[in-house]
Coordinates of C-alpha atoms in Angstrom, one line a residue:
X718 CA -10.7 -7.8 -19.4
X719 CA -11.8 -6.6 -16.4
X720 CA -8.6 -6.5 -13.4
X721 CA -8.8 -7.3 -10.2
X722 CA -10.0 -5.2 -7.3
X723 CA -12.8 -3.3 -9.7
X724 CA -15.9 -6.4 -9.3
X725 CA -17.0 -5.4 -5.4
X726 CA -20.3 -7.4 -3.9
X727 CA -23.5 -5.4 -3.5
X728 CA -24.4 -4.5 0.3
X729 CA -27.0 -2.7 1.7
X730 CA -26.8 1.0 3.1
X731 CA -24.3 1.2 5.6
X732 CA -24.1 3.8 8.6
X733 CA -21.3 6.6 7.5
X734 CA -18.3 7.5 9.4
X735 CA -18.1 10.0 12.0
X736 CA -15.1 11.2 13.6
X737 CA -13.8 14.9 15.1
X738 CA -11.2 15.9 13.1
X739 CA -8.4 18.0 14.3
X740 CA -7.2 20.9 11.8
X741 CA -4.0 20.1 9.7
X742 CA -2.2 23.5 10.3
X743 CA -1.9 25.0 6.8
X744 CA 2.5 24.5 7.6
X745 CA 1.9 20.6 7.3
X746 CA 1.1 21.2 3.2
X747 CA 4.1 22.4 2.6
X748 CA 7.6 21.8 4.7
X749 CA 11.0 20.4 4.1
X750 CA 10.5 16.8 4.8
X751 CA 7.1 16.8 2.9
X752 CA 8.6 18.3 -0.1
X753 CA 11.6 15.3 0.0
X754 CA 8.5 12.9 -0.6
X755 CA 6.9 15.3 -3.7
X756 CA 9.8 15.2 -5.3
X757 CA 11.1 12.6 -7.8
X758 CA 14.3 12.4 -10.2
X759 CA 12.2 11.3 -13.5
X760 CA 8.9 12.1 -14.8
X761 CA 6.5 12.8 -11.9
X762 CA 3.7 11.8 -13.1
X763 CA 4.6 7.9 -13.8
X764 CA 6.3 7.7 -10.1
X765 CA 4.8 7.3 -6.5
X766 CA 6.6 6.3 -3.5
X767 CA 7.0 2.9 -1.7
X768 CA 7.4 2.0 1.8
X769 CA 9.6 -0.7 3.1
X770 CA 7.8 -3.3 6.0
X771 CA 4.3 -1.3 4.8
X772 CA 4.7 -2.7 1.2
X773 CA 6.0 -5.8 2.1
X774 CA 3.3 -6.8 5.0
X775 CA 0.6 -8.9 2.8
X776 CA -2.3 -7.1 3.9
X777 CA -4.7 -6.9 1.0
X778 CA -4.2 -10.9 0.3
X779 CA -7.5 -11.8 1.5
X780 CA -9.9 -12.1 -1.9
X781 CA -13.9 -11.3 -1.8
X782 CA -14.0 -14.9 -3.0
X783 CA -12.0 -16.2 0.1
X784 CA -13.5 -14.2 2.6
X785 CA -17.3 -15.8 1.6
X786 CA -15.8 -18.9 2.0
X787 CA -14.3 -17.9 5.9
X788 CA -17.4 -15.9 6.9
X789 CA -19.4 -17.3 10.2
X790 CA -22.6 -16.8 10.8
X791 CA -24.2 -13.5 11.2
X792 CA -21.7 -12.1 8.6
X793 CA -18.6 -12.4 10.8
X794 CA -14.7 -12.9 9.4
X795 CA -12.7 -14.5 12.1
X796 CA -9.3 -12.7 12.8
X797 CA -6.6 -13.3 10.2
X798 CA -3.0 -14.4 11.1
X799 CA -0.6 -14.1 7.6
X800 CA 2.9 -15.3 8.6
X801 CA 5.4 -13.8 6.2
X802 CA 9.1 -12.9 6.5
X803 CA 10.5 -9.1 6.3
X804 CA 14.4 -8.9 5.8
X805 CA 14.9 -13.1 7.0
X806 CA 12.9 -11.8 10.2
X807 CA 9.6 -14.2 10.7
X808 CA 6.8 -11.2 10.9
X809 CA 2.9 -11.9 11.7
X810 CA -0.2 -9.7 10.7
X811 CA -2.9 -9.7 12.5
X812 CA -6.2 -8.3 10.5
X813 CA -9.3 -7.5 11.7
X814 CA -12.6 -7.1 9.1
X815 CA -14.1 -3.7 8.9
X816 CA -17.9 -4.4 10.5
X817 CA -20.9 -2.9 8.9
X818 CA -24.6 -2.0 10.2
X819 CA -27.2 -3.0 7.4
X820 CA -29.7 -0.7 6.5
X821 CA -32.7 -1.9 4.8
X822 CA -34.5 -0.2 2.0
X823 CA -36.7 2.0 4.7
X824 CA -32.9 3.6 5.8
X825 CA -33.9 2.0 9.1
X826 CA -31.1 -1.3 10.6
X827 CA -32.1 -4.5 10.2
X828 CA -29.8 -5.9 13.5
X829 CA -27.8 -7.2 11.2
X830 CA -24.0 -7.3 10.4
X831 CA -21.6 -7.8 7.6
X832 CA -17.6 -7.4 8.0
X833 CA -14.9 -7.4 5.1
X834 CA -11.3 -7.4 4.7
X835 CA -9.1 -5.1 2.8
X836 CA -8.5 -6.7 -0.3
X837 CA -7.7 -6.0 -4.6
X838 CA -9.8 -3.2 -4.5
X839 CA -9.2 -1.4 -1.5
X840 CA -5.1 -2.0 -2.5
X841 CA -6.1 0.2 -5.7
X842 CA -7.4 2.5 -3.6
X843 CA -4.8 3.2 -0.8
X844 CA -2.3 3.1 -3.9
X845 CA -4.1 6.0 -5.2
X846 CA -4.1 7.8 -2.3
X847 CA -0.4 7.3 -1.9
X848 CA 0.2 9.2 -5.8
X849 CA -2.2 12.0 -4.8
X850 CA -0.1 12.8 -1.5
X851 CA 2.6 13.6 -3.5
X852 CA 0.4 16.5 -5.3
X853 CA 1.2 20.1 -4.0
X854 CA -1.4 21.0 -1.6
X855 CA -2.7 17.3 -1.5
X856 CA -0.4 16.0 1.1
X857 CA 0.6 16.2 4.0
X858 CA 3.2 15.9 7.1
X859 CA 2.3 17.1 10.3
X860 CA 5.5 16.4 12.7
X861 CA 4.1 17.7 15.6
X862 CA 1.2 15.3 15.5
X863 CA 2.8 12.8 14.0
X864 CA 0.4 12.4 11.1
X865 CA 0.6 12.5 7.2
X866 CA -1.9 11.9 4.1
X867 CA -3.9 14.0 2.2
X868 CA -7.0 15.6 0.9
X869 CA -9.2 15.0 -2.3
X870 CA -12.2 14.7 -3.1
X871 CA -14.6 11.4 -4.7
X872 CA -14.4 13.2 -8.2
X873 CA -10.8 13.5 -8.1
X874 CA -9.8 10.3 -6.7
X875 CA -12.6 8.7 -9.3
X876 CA -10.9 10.2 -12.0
X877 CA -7.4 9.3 -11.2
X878 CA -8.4 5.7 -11.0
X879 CA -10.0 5.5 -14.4
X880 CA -7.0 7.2 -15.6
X881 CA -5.1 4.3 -14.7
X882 CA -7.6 2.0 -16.3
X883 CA -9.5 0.9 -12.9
X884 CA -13.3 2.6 -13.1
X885 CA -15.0 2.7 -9.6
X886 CA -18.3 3.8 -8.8
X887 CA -18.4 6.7 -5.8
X888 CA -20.4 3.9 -4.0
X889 CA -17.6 1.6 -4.7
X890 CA -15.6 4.1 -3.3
X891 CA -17.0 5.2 -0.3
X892 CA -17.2 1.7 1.1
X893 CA -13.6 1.4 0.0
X894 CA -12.4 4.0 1.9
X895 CA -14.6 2.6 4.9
X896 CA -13.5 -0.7 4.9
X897 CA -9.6 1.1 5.2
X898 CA -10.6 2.9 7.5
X899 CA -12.5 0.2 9.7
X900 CA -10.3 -3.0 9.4
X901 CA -7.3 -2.8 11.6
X902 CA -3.9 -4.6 10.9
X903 CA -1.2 -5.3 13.8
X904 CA 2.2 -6.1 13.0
X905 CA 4.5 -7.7 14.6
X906 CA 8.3 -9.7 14.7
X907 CA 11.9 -9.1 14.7
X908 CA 14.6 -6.7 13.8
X909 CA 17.9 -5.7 13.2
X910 CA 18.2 -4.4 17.0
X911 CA 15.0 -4.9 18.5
X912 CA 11.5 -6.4 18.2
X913 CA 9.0 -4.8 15.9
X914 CA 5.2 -4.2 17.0
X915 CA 2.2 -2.0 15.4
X916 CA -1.1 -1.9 15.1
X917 CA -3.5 0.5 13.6
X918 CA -6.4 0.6 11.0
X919 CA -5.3 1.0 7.6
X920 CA -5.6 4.4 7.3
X921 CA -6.1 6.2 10.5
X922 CA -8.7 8.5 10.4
X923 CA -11.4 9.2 7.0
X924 CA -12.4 12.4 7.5
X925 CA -15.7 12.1 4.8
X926 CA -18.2 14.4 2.4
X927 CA -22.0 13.9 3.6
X928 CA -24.2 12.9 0.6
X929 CA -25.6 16.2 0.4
X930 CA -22.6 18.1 0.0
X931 CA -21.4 15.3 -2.7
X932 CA -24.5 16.2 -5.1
X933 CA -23.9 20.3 -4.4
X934 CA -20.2 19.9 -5.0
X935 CA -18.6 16.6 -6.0
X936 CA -15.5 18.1 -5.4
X937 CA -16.0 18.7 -1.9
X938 CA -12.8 17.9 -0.1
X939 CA -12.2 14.6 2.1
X940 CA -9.1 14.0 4.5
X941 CA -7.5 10.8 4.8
X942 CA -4.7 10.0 7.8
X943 CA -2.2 7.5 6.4
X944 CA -0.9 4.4 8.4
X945 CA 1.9 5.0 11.0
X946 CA 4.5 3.2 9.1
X947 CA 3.7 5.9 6.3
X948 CA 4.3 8.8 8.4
X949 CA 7.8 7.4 9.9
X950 CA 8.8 6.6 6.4
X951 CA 8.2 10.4 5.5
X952 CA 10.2 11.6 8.5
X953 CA 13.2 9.1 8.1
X954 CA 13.3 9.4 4.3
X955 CA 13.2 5.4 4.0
X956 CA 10.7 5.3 1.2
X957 CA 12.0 4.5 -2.2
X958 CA 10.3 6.1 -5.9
X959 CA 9.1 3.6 -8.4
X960 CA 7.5 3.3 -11.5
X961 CA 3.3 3.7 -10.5
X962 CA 2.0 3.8 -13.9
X963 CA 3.1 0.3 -14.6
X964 CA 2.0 -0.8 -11.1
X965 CA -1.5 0.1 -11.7
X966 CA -1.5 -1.3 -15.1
X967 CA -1.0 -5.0 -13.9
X968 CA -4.0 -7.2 -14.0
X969 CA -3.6 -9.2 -11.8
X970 CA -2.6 -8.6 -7.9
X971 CA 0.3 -11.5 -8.0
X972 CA 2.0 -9.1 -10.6
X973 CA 1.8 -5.9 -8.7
X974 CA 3.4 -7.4 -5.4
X975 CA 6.0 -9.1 -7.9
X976 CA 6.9 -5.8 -9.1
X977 CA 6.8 -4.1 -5.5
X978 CA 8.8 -6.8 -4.2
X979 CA 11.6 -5.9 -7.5
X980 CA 11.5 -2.3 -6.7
X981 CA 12.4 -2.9 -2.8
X982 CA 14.7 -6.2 -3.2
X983 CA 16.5 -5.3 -6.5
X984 CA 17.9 -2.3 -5.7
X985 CA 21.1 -3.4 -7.2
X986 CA 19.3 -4.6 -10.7
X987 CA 21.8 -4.2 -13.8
X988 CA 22.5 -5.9 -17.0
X989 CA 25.4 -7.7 -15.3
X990 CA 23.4 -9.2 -12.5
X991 CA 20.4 -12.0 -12.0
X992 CA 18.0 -12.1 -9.5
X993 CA 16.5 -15.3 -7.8
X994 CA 13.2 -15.7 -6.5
X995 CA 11.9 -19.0 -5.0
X996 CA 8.5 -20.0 -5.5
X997 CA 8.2 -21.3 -1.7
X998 CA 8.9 -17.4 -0.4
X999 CA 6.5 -15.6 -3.0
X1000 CA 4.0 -17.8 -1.7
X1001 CA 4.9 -17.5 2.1
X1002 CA 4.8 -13.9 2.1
X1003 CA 2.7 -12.6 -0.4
X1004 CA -0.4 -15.3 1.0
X1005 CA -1.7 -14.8 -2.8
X1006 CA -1.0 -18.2 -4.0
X1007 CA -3.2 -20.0 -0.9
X1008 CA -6.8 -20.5 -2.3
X1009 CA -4.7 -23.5 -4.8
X1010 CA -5.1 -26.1 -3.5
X1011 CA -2.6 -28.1 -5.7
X1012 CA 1.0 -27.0 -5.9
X1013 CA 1.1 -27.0 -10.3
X1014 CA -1.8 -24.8 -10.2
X1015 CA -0.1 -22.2 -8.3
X1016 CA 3.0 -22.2 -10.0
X1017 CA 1.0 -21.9 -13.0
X1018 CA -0.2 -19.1 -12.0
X1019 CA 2.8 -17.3 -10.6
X1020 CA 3.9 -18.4 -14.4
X1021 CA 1.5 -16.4 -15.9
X1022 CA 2.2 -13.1 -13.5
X1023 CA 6.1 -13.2 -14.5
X1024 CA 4.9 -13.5 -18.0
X1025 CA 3.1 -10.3 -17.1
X1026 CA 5.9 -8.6 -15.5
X1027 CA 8.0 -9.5 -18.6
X1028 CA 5.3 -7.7 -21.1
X1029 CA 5.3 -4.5 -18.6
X1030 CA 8.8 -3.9 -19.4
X1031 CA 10.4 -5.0 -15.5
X1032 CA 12.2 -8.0 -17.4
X1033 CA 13.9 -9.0 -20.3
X1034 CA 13.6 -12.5 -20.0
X1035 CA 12.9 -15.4 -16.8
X1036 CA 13.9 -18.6 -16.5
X1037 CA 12.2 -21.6 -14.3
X1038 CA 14.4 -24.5 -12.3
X1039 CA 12.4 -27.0 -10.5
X1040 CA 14.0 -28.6 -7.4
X1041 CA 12.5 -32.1 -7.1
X1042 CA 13.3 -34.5 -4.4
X1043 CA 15.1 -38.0 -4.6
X1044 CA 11.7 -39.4 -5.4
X1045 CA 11.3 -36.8 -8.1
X1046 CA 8.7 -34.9 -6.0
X1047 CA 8.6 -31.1 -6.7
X1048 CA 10.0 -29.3 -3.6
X1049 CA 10.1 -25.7 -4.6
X1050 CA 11.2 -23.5 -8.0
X1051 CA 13.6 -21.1 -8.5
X1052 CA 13.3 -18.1 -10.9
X1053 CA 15.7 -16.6 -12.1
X1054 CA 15.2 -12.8 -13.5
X1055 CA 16.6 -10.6 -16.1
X1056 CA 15.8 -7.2 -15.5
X1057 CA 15.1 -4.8 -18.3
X1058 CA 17.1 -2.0 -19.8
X1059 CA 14.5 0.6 -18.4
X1060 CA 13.8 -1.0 -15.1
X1061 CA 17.8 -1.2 -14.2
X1062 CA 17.6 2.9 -15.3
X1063 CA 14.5 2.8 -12.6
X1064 CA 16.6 1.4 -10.2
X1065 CA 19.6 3.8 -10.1
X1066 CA 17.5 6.7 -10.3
X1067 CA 15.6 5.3 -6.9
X1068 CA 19.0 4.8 -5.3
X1069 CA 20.2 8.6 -6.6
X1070 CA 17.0 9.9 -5.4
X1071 CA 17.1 8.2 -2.1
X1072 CA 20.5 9.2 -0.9
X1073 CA 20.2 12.6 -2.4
X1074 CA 16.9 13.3 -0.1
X1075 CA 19.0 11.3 3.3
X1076 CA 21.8 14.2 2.4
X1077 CA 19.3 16.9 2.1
X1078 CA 17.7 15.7 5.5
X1079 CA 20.5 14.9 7.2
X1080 CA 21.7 19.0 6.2
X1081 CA 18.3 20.4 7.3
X1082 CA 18.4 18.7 10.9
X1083 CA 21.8 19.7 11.2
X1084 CA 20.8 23.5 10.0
X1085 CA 18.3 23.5 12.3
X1086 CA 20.2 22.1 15.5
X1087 CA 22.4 24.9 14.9
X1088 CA 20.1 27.6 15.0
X1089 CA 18.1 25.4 18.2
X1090 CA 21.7 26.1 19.9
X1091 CA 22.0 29.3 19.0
X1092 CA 19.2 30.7 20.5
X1093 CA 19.4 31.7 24.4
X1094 CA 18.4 28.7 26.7
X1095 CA 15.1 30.8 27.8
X1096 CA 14.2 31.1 24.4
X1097 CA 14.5 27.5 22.8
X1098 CA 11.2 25.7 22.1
X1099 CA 11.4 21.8 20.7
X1100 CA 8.8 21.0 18.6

C-alpha cells in the first residue's frame, strides 16, 4: 500500500534555484548547543527531535488533490489562511504556494506558471532533514548568524527515505526541496506574555547540486537553512526527542500529527493516567479532516488513524464518547487514550533528556559569563 506524500503530479522542467550562499564557519558543525540537539537518551537511530509551535502549526495540510480543486486560472493557489489553536491561544498561518516557470520540451518557457503548496510529501521530506541534522557533521548551528540545518546530498537523503519505507525519485526530490524552499508560511497569534508573529519560507535558503555535478558525483553535498522557529528551538533547548522510526512508518498523515500531537501534549503519559482528545480540536488544528464534507465520514476516518496509532505501539487501547445534542444531533466526540507501556517509557526519557540538556545549557551560559567578566573591559568581545 502505497503512503501518503510518495504519488507527486508530473510537471514540466522547472528553472533551478539560485542563491549566494554564505560559508557556515566549520565551528557551527560542532558546538555546545548543537551537540545538546545530537544527542539523545535511547537509541539514536529511532529518535529525532520535535519543535513546539513548528510542529504544531498545520502547515503541510493542504493535499495535491485539494489544491487542484483551489487552483485559478493560469496555475495560481490563492493564499491559505488555517486557523488553529497553540497552547488555548487562537493562531493563524498564512501560506503562500511555491510558483514555478514551465519549461517545454525544447528547455525554452512556455509563459506559463504552476504554484503548489507544501504538503504529504514535502512533510516527509523536511522530516528527513530534521533526522539528518542530528548526524555529526550533518548539522548545524551557527549563533552568530542565527541559522541552523544541514548538508547532504540527493543520494543520501534518497536513501534515508527508502529506509523508512518512503521511495522518492531525485526528481521527486528536487522539486520537493523547491517547493520548501519557495512557499512561505507566516505565523501569527498570542502568547503567554506577548503576541507571536513570523514569517519565512519553509526552509530558508536550498543551497542545490547542478545536474552535472549530480551525474559526476551523486553524493555531491547540498545545504539546507532550517525555519527560524528551528533555530530558536536549538538555542533555547525547547525541542523535545521522540520516537521517528514510528513516525515515518504511519500511512497515513492524520496518524503522524496524532502521534506528534502525543509526543508534545502527553508529556505526562503513564499507566495511571488517560488522555482526552476531542474530535472538534483535531479537526480545527490539524485542517486534515476538511476535504469531508459530512461529519461521519471524518470521524471515520480519524477512527481508522487511532486504530493506526494503536497498531504502532503509542496506545494500548481508545475509547469513543459521542456528545449528541437534545435532539440527538452529534456535536463533537471525545477520545479517550491509553498510552502504551513503551510510549509512557518514551515519555519520561523525553522529559529526562529535556531537563538534563536546560541544566547543561543553563551551566555553559553561566561558564561562559564568567569567563566574559573575567576578561579586562578592553578585551571582552560579545558574539
Amino acid at each position: 500500500m502505497k503512503r501518503e506524500g510518495e504519488v507527486m503530479t508530473d510537471t514540466a522542467k522547472k528553472k533551478p534555484l539560485r542563491k549566494t550562499v554564505k560559508p557556515v564557519p566549520s565551528e557551527a558543525f560542532k558546538n555546545q548547543q548543537l551537540n545538546l540537539f545530537q544527542t539523545f537518551l535511547g537509541e539514536k537511530d529511532e529518535l529525532s527531535n520535535a519543535v513546539d509551535l513548528w510542529d504544531n502549526t498545520p502547515r503541510f495540510s493542504i493535499s495535491r488533490r485539494k489544491q487542484e480543486k483551489l487552483r485559478l486560472a493560469g496555475g495560481f493557489l490563492p493564499i491559505s489562511t488555517i486557523n488553529f489553536q497553540y497552547r488555548r491561544f487562537p493562531f493563524t498561518a498564512d501560506i503562500r504556494p511555491a510558483r514555478f516557470k514551465l519549461y517545454g520540451q525544447d528547455g525554452k518557457p512556455t509563459g506559463e506558471t504552476i504554484e503548489y503548496y507544501p504538503s504529504a510529501r514535502e512533510e516527509l521530506i523536511e522530516h528527513a532533514l530534521r533526522k539528518l541534522a542530528v548526524e555529526e557533521q550533518a548539522g548545524y548551528f551557527d549563533k552568530p548568524d542565527f541559522r541552523s540545518g544541514c548538508r547532504f546530498s540527493l543520494h543520501q537523503l534518497r536513501t534515508h527515505l527508502i529506509e523508512q519505507g518512503h521511495s522518492l525519485r531525485y526528481d521527486e526530490l528536487i522539486e520537493g526541496l523547491e517547493i520548501l524552499a519557495l512557499s512561505s508560511i507566516e505565523i501569527k497569534g498570542e502568547g503567554d506574555q506577548e503576541d507571536i508573529t513570523g514569517s519565512g519560507n519553509y526552509i530558508t535558503l536550498v543551497a542545490r547540486v547542478n545536474r552535472k555535478d549530480i551525474k559526476a558525483d551523486p553524493d555531491s553535498k547540498w545545504l539546507v537553512q532550517f525555519h527560524p522557529l528551528i533555530t530558536d528551538s536549538i538555542q533555547k533547548v525547547t525541542y523535545r526527542q521522540f520516537n521517528y522510526k514510528r513516525l515515518m512508518n504511519c500511512r497515513t498523515q492524520l496518524a503522524r500529527w496524532l502521534i506528534g500531537q502525543l509526543v508534545l501534549k502527553y508529556t505526562n503519559a503513564s499507566l495511571t493516567n488517560t488522555f482526552d482528545m476531542k474530535y472538534s480540536t483535531i479537526k480545527r488544528d490539524s485542517a486534515l479532516l476538511e476535504s469531508y464534507t459530512r461529519g461521519r465520514d471524518a470521524i471515520a476516518a480519524l477512527d481508522g488513524a487511532w486504530a493506526e496509532v494503536k497498531a504502532l505501539g503509542v496506545l494500548t487501547s481508545f475509547r469513543k464518547a459521542e456528545q449528541r445534542s437534545g435532539r440527538a444531533k452529534l456535536e463533537d466526540v471525545i477520545y479517550t487514550l491509553h498510552p502504551s507501556v513503551e510510549f509512557a517509557a518514551e515519555q519520561k526519557a523525553a522529559n529526562r533528556r529535556q531537563n538534563d540538556d536546560r541544566t547543561k545549557n543553563n551551566t555553559a551560559q553561566q561558564q561562559t559569563l564568567e569567563l566574559f567578566m573575567d576578561q579586562p573591559k578592553s578585551t571582552r568581545k560579545i558574539t
